[in-house]
mmCIF file of C-alpha atoms in Angstrom:
data_model
loop_
_atom_site.group_PDB
_atom_site.id
_atom_site.type_symbol
_atom_site.label_atom_id
_atom_site.label_comp_id
_atom_site.label_asym_id
_atom_site.label_seq_id
_atom_site.Cartn_x
_atom_site.Cartn_y
_atom_site.Cartn_z
ATOM 1 C CA MET C 1 -15.141 0.971 -89.046
ATOM 2 C CA LYS C 2 -12.565 -1.341 -90.481
ATOM 3 C CA THR C 3 -10.022 1.469 -90.670
ATOM 4 C CA THR C 4 -10.601 2.303 -86.999
ATOM 5 C CA ARG C 5 -10.000 -1.315 -85.945
ATOM 6 C CA ILE C 6 -6.713 -1.471 -87.825
ATOM 7 C CA LEU C 7 -5.609 1.805 -86.279
ATOM 8 C CA VAL C 8 -6.350 0.458 -82.796
ATOM 9 C CA GLN C 9 -4.313 -2.705 -83.463
ATOM 10 C CA VAL C 10 -1.365 -0.627 -84.702
ATOM 11 C CA LEU C 11 -1.515 1.550 -81.598
ATOM 12 C CA LEU C 12 -1.586 -1.534 -79.356
ATOM 13 C CA LEU C 13 1.436 -3.025 -81.138
ATOM 14 C CA ILE C 14 3.373 0.218 -80.777
ATOM 15 C CA SER C 15 2.456 0.374 -77.079
ATOM 16 C CA LEU C 16 3.724 -3.218 -76.574
ATOM 17 C CA ILE C 17 7.028 -2.462 -78.311
ATOM 18 C CA VAL C 18 7.514 0.665 -76.195
ATOM 19 C CA ALA C 19 6.783 -1.316 -73.027
ATOM 20 C CA LEU C 20 9.269 -4.010 -73.953
ATOM 21 C CA LEU C 21 11.929 -1.370 -74.618
ATOM 22 C CA MET C 22 11.227 0.345 -71.307
ATOM 23 C CA PHE C 23 11.251 -2.836 -69.190
ATOM 24 C CA ARG C 24 13.818 -4.963 -71.036
ATOM 25 C CA SER C 25 16.340 -4.805 -68.162
ATOM 26 C CA GLU C 26 13.708 -6.063 -65.706
ATOM 27 C CA ILE C 27 12.760 -8.850 -68.109
ATOM 28 C CA GLY C 28 16.432 -9.760 -68.503
ATOM 29 C CA ASP C 29 16.834 -9.924 -64.736
ATOM 30 C CA PHE C 30 13.756 -12.148 -64.538
ATOM 31 C CA ILE C 31 15.172 -14.564 -67.106
ATOM 32 C CA VAL C 32 18.547 -14.707 -65.307
ATOM 33 C CA GLY C 33 16.753 -15.343 -62.019
ATOM 34 C CA LEU C 34 14.653 -18.079 -63.575
ATOM 35 C CA ARG C 35 17.739 -19.730 -65.020
ATOM 36 C CA SER C 36 19.432 -19.637 -61.601
ATOM 37 C CA VAL C 37 16.417 -21.270 -60.002
ATOM 38 C CA VAL C 38 16.368 -24.029 -62.628
ATOM 39 C CA PHE C 39 20.098 -24.681 -62.219
ATOM 40 C CA GLY C 40 19.723 -24.637 -58.449
ATOM 41 C CA VAL C 41 17.137 -27.377 -58.694
ATOM 42 C CA LEU C 42 18.640 -29.482 -61.456
ATOM 43 C CA GLY C 43 22.340 -28.638 -61.053
ATOM 44 C CA PRO C 44 23.027 -30.764 -57.931
ATOM 45 C CA SER C 45 21.237 -33.705 -59.528
ATOM 46 C CA CYS C 46 23.472 -33.385 -62.583
ATOM 47 C CA GLU C 47 26.603 -33.214 -60.411
ATOM 48 C CA VAL C 48 25.496 -36.241 -58.373
ATOM 49 C CA GLN C 49 24.842 -38.196 -61.570
ATOM 50 C CA LYS C 50 28.294 -37.256 -62.887
ATOM 51 C CA MET C 51 29.860 -38.440 -59.635
ATOM 52 C CA LYS C 52 27.948 -41.721 -59.801
ATOM 53 C CA ASP C 53 29.100 -42.225 -63.396
ATOM 54 C CA VAL C 54 32.742 -41.629 -62.381
ATOM 55 C CA GLN C 55 32.439 -44.039 -59.446
ATOM 56 C CA ALA C 56 30.893 -46.697 -61.668
ATOM 57 C CA GLU C 57 33.715 -46.252 -64.163
ATOM 58 C CA ASN C 58 36.312 -46.595 -61.379
ATOM 59 C CA VAL C 59 34.700 -49.829 -60.166
ATOM 60 C CA SER C 60 34.713 -51.182 -63.716
ATOM 61 C CA LEU C 61 38.383 -50.293 -64.200
ATOM 62 C CA LYS C 62 39.313 -51.868 -60.857
ATOM 63 C CA LYS C 63 37.584 -55.112 -61.822
ATOM 64 C CA GLN C 64 39.423 -55.142 -65.148
ATOM 65 C CA ILE C 65 42.758 -54.607 -63.366
ATOM 66 C CA GLU C 66 41.981 -57.396 -60.879
ATOM 67 C CA LEU C 67 41.054 -59.743 -63.731
ATOM 68 C CA LEU C 68 44.253 -58.898 -65.606
ATOM 69 C CA SER C 69 46.311 -59.341 -62.440
ATOM 70 C CA LEU C 70 44.691 -62.721 -61.847
ATOM 71 C CA LYS C 71 45.528 -63.837 -65.377
ATOM 72 C CA MET C 72 49.135 -62.676 -64.904
ATOM 73 C CA GLY C 73 49.381 -64.324 -61.488
ATOM 74 C CA ILE C 74 49.835 -61.061 -59.599
ATOM 75 C CA LYS C 75 48.257 -60.450 -56.204
ATOM 76 C CA GLU C 76 47.667 -56.734 -56.012
ATOM 77 C CA ASN C 77 50.036 -54.823 -53.668
ATOM 78 C CA SER C 78 51.174 -58.058 -51.994
ATOM 79 C CA GLY C 79 54.548 -58.683 -53.636
ATOM 80 C CA GLU C 80 53.355 -62.205 -54.426
ATOM 81 C CA LEU C 81 53.585 -63.726 -57.885
ATOM 82 C CA VAL C 82 51.739 -66.983 -58.547
ATOM 83 C CA ALA C 83 53.553 -69.252 -60.991
ATOM 84 C CA ASN C 84 52.588 -72.531 -62.644
ATOM 85 C CA VAL C 85 54.957 -75.476 -62.382
ATOM 86 C CA TYR C 86 56.115 -77.195 -65.580
ATOM 87 C CA SER C 87 56.088 -80.978 -65.595
ATOM 88 C CA SER C 88 59.186 -82.914 -66.633
ATOM 89 C CA TYR C 89 57.557 -86.310 -66.118
ATOM 90 C CA PRO C 90 58.906 -88.982 -66.338
ATOM 91 C CA PHE C 91 62.419 -87.480 -66.248
ATOM 92 C CA ASN C 92 61.965 -85.412 -63.081
ATOM 93 C CA ASP C 93 64.965 -85.486 -60.735
ATOM 94 C CA LYS C 94 62.688 -84.304 -57.889
ATOM 95 C CA VAL C 95 65.215 -81.616 -56.949
ATOM 96 C CA HIS C 96 64.452 -78.557 -59.072
ATOM 97 C CA ILE C 97 61.302 -77.263 -60.735
ATOM 98 C CA VAL C 98 60.752 -74.814 -63.594
ATOM 99 C CA VAL C 99 57.908 -72.291 -63.490
ATOM 100 C CA ASP C 100 56.275 -70.038 -66.083
ATOM 101 C CA LYS C 101 57.377 -66.672 -64.637
ATOM 102 C CA GLY C 102 60.695 -64.949 -65.330
ATOM 103 C CA SER C 103 62.486 -61.617 -65.557
ATOM 104 C CA ASN C 104 59.638 -60.159 -67.609
ATOM 105 C CA ASP C 105 57.477 -60.657 -64.515
ATOM 106 C CA GLY C 106 59.995 -59.167 -62.070
ATOM 107 C CA VAL C 107 61.548 -62.432 -60.881
ATOM 108 C CA ASN C 108 65.162 -62.358 -59.667
ATOM 109 C CA VAL C 109 67.624 -64.967 -58.409
ATOM 110 C CA GLY C 110 67.342 -65.580 -54.667
ATOM 111 C CA MET C 111 63.645 -64.820 -54.293
ATOM 112 C CA PRO C 112 61.835 -67.121 -51.823
ATOM 113 C CA VAL C 113 59.274 -69.538 -53.193
ATOM 114 C CA MET C 114 56.301 -70.578 -51.108
ATOM 115 C CA VAL C 115 53.288 -72.862 -51.232
ATOM 116 C CA GLN C 116 49.993 -72.062 -49.598
ATOM 117 C CA LYS C 117 50.416 -68.978 -47.393
ATOM 118 C CA ASN C 118 53.581 -69.359 -45.308
ATOM 119 C CA ILE C 119 55.259 -72.633 -46.249
ATOM 120 C CA VAL C 120 58.760 -72.512 -47.746
ATOM 121 C CA ILE C 121 59.313 -74.815 -50.715
ATOM 122 C CA GLY C 122 62.442 -73.351 -52.343
ATOM 123 C CA LYS C 123 64.209 -70.372 -53.873
ATOM 124 C CA VAL C 124 64.885 -69.053 -57.369
ATOM 125 C CA ILE C 125 68.345 -70.057 -58.661
ATOM 126 C CA SER C 126 68.185 -69.023 -62.337
ATOM 127 C CA VAL C 127 65.966 -66.742 -64.388
ATOM 128 C CA LYS C 128 65.082 -66.408 -68.076
ATOM 129 C CA LYS C 129 62.650 -63.956 -69.650
ATOM 130 C CA THR C 130 59.565 -66.102 -69.164
ATOM 131 C CA GLN C 131 60.788 -68.972 -66.970
ATOM 132 C CA SER C 132 62.620 -69.513 -63.692
ATOM 133 C CA GLU C 133 64.342 -72.503 -62.125
ATOM 134 C CA ILE C 134 63.715 -73.178 -58.454
ATOM 135 C CA GLN C 135 65.803 -75.197 -56.037
ATOM 136 C CA THR C 136 63.457 -77.037 -53.674
ATOM 137 C CA ILE C 137 63.948 -78.390 -50.181
ATOM 138 C CA PHE C 138 64.057 -81.838 -51.809
ATOM 139 C CA ASP C 139 67.563 -81.013 -53.075
ATOM 140 C CA PRO C 140 70.254 -82.851 -50.988
ATOM 141 C CA GLU C 141 72.374 -79.664 -51.216
ATOM 142 C CA TRP C 142 69.709 -77.651 -49.405
ATOM 143 C CA LYS C 143 70.588 -76.454 -45.895
ATOM 144 C CA THR C 144 68.591 -73.977 -43.830
ATOM 145 C CA SER C 145 68.836 -72.725 -40.249
ATOM 146 C CA VAL C 146 65.682 -73.556 -38.318
ATOM 147 C CA VAL C 147 64.145 -73.401 -34.876
ATOM 148 C CA ILE C 148 61.886 -76.121 -33.553
ATOM 149 C CA GLY C 149 58.452 -75.141 -32.310
ATOM 150 C CA THR C 150 58.172 -72.283 -29.845
ATOM 151 C CA SER C 151 61.395 -73.330 -28.119
ATOM 152 C CA THR C 152 64.853 -71.854 -28.588
ATOM 153 C CA VAL C 153 66.218 -75.121 -29.961
ATOM 154 C CA LYS C 154 68.127 -74.316 -33.136
ATOM 155 C CA ALA C 155 69.092 -76.842 -35.779
ATOM 156 C CA VAL C 156 69.734 -77.273 -39.505
ATOM 157 C CA LEU C 157 67.274 -78.571 -42.045
ATOM 158 C CA LYS C 158 69.028 -80.722 -44.674
ATOM 159 C CA GLY C 159 67.135 -81.277 -47.900
ATOM 160 C CA GLY C 160 66.650 -84.482 -49.845
ATOM 161 C CA ASN C 161 63.903 -86.845 -50.924
ATOM 162 C CA THR C 162 63.188 -87.163 -47.203
ATOM 163 C CA PRO C 163 64.432 -83.904 -45.619
ATOM 164 C CA GLU C 164 65.525 -84.106 -42.006
ATOM 165 C CA VAL C 165 66.548 -81.807 -39.163
ATOM 166 C CA GLN C 166 70.134 -82.290 -38.035
ATOM 167 C CA PHE C 167 72.410 -80.990 -35.255
ATOM 168 C CA ILE C 168 69.677 -80.916 -32.646
ATOM 169 C CA PRO C 169 71.342 -80.643 -29.207
ATOM 170 C CA LYS C 170 71.386 -84.014 -27.480
ATOM 171 C CA ASP C 171 69.703 -82.686 -24.347
ATOM 172 C CA ALA C 172 66.890 -80.903 -26.219
ATOM 173 C CA HIS C 173 63.401 -82.233 -25.607
ATOM 174 C CA ILE C 174 61.719 -82.518 -28.974
ATOM 175 C CA VAL C 175 58.106 -83.618 -29.356
ATOM 176 C CA SER C 176 56.516 -85.164 -32.432
ATOM 177 C CA GLY C 177 54.288 -82.682 -34.238
ATOM 178 C CA GLU C 178 56.277 -79.557 -33.359
ATOM 179 C CA GLU C 179 56.692 -77.218 -36.305
ATOM 180 C CA VAL C 180 60.061 -76.613 -37.934
ATOM 181 C CA LEU C 181 60.330 -72.868 -38.575
ATOM 182 C CA ASN C 182 62.778 -70.890 -40.684
ATOM 183 C CA ILE C 183 65.263 -68.497 -39.059
ATOM 184 C CA ALA C 184 67.570 -68.066 -42.085
ATOM 185 C CA GLN C 185 67.656 -64.574 -43.539
ATOM 186 C CA GLU C 186 66.941 -65.820 -47.065
ATOM 187 C CA PHE C 187 63.288 -66.417 -46.150
ATOM 188 C CA PRO C 188 60.611 -64.690 -44.056
ATOM 189 C CA ILE C 189 61.143 -65.356 -40.363
ATOM 190 C CA HIS C 190 59.239 -68.258 -38.811
ATOM 191 C CA THR C 191 57.754 -69.491 -42.054
ATOM 192 C CA ILE C 192 57.042 -73.210 -41.981
ATOM 193 C CA LEU C 193 59.262 -75.938 -43.422
ATOM 194 C CA GLY C 194 57.559 -78.955 -41.905
ATOM 195 C CA SER C 195 56.810 -80.668 -38.595
ATOM 196 C CA ILE C 196 58.702 -83.170 -36.473
ATOM 197 C CA LYS C 197 57.783 -86.770 -37.231
ATOM 198 C CA SER C 198 60.288 -88.795 -35.201
ATOM 199 C CA VAL C 199 63.584 -88.223 -33.354
ATOM 200 C CA ARG C 200 66.701 -90.398 -33.063
ATOM 201 C CA GLU C 201 70.370 -90.097 -32.188
ATOM 202 C CA ASP C 202 72.891 -89.616 -34.976
ATOM 203 C CA GLU C 203 75.475 -92.273 -35.738
ATOM 204 C CA LYS C 204 78.111 -90.663 -33.530
ATOM 205 C CA LYS C 205 75.619 -90.150 -30.713
ATOM 206 C CA LEU C 206 76.585 -86.490 -30.464
ATOM 207 C CA TRP C 207 73.381 -84.948 -31.779
ATOM 208 C CA GLN C 208 69.757 -85.740 -32.358
ATOM 209 C CA VAL C 209 68.287 -86.089 -35.836
ATOM 210 C CA ALA C 210 64.601 -85.680 -36.646
ATOM 211 C CA SER C 211 62.692 -86.859 -39.665
ATOM 212 C CA ILE C 212 60.054 -84.350 -40.687
ATOM 213 C CA GLU C 213 56.671 -84.419 -42.308
ATOM 214 C CA LEU C 214 56.255 -81.914 -45.115
ATOM 215 C CA PRO C 215 52.991 -80.048 -45.766
ATOM 216 C CA VAL C 216 53.268 -80.789 -49.498
ATOM 217 C CA SER C 217 54.846 -83.475 -51.681
ATOM 218 C CA PHE C 218 57.059 -82.788 -54.678
ATOM 219 C CA ASP C 219 54.682 -84.539 -57.076
ATOM 220 C CA ALA C 220 51.769 -82.429 -55.817
ATOM 221 C CA LEU C 221 53.364 -79.123 -56.810
ATOM 222 C CA ARG C 222 51.147 -77.423 -59.396
ATOM 223 C CA THR C 223 51.522 -73.762 -58.482
ATOM 224 C CA VAL C 224 53.928 -71.854 -56.244
ATOM 225 C CA THR C 225 54.138 -68.262 -55.024
ATOM 226 C CA ILE C 226 57.286 -66.196 -55.568
ATOM 227 C CA LEU C 227 57.881 -63.383 -53.048
ATOM 228 C CA THR C 228 59.028 -60.594 -55.357
ATOM 229 C CA THR C 229 59.482 -57.892 -52.702
ATOM 230 C CA PHE C 230 61.437 -59.876 -50.076
ATOM 231 C CA PRO C 231 63.475 -58.836 -48.226
#
């Protein structure tokens, strides 16, 4: 009885092996099909997750670049370089300022220097590796071609402790509060230099002269913006 049972088990095992050998190609096709189904279900999810990971990494890198740019004083893709103003108190001549950006930061002689968004304060006149000297509109040697308000009245802004607009035609009608705008090629067109405060005749009574109100005082300068891609 025992021998018969063993013989039956051996026959069943042999039958199973023969079946596997006969249908192995079909089984292989089944496994391949099953794998395709699994990939079809899970594959897109994996690809989406990879894409999300890449996007998250890009956002992280962008934030790091923005933070680094902020520390360096660079406004991304704007051509604007923010610089801090050194203090020379109490020996300040109130003509020139020195800032903490130089040739290492892409600064060159002649670059316009602004405050706020569109207000001219000076231009770069000398550059070192990490510092630059800026001539301001408070320099008596400063002269800039300007236009007054929305009119076609042209004049010259002369710098100094109290800058003023000179060579205004005698017959020009100038109103207090009108903006004084740049038309010199050294600076962006129609950027602001100040506004008319009062008007008088010059000593020879040939022209009008206007005192102007500036948007910022020399002593209030803490940071300035250098336009590194102008013109």
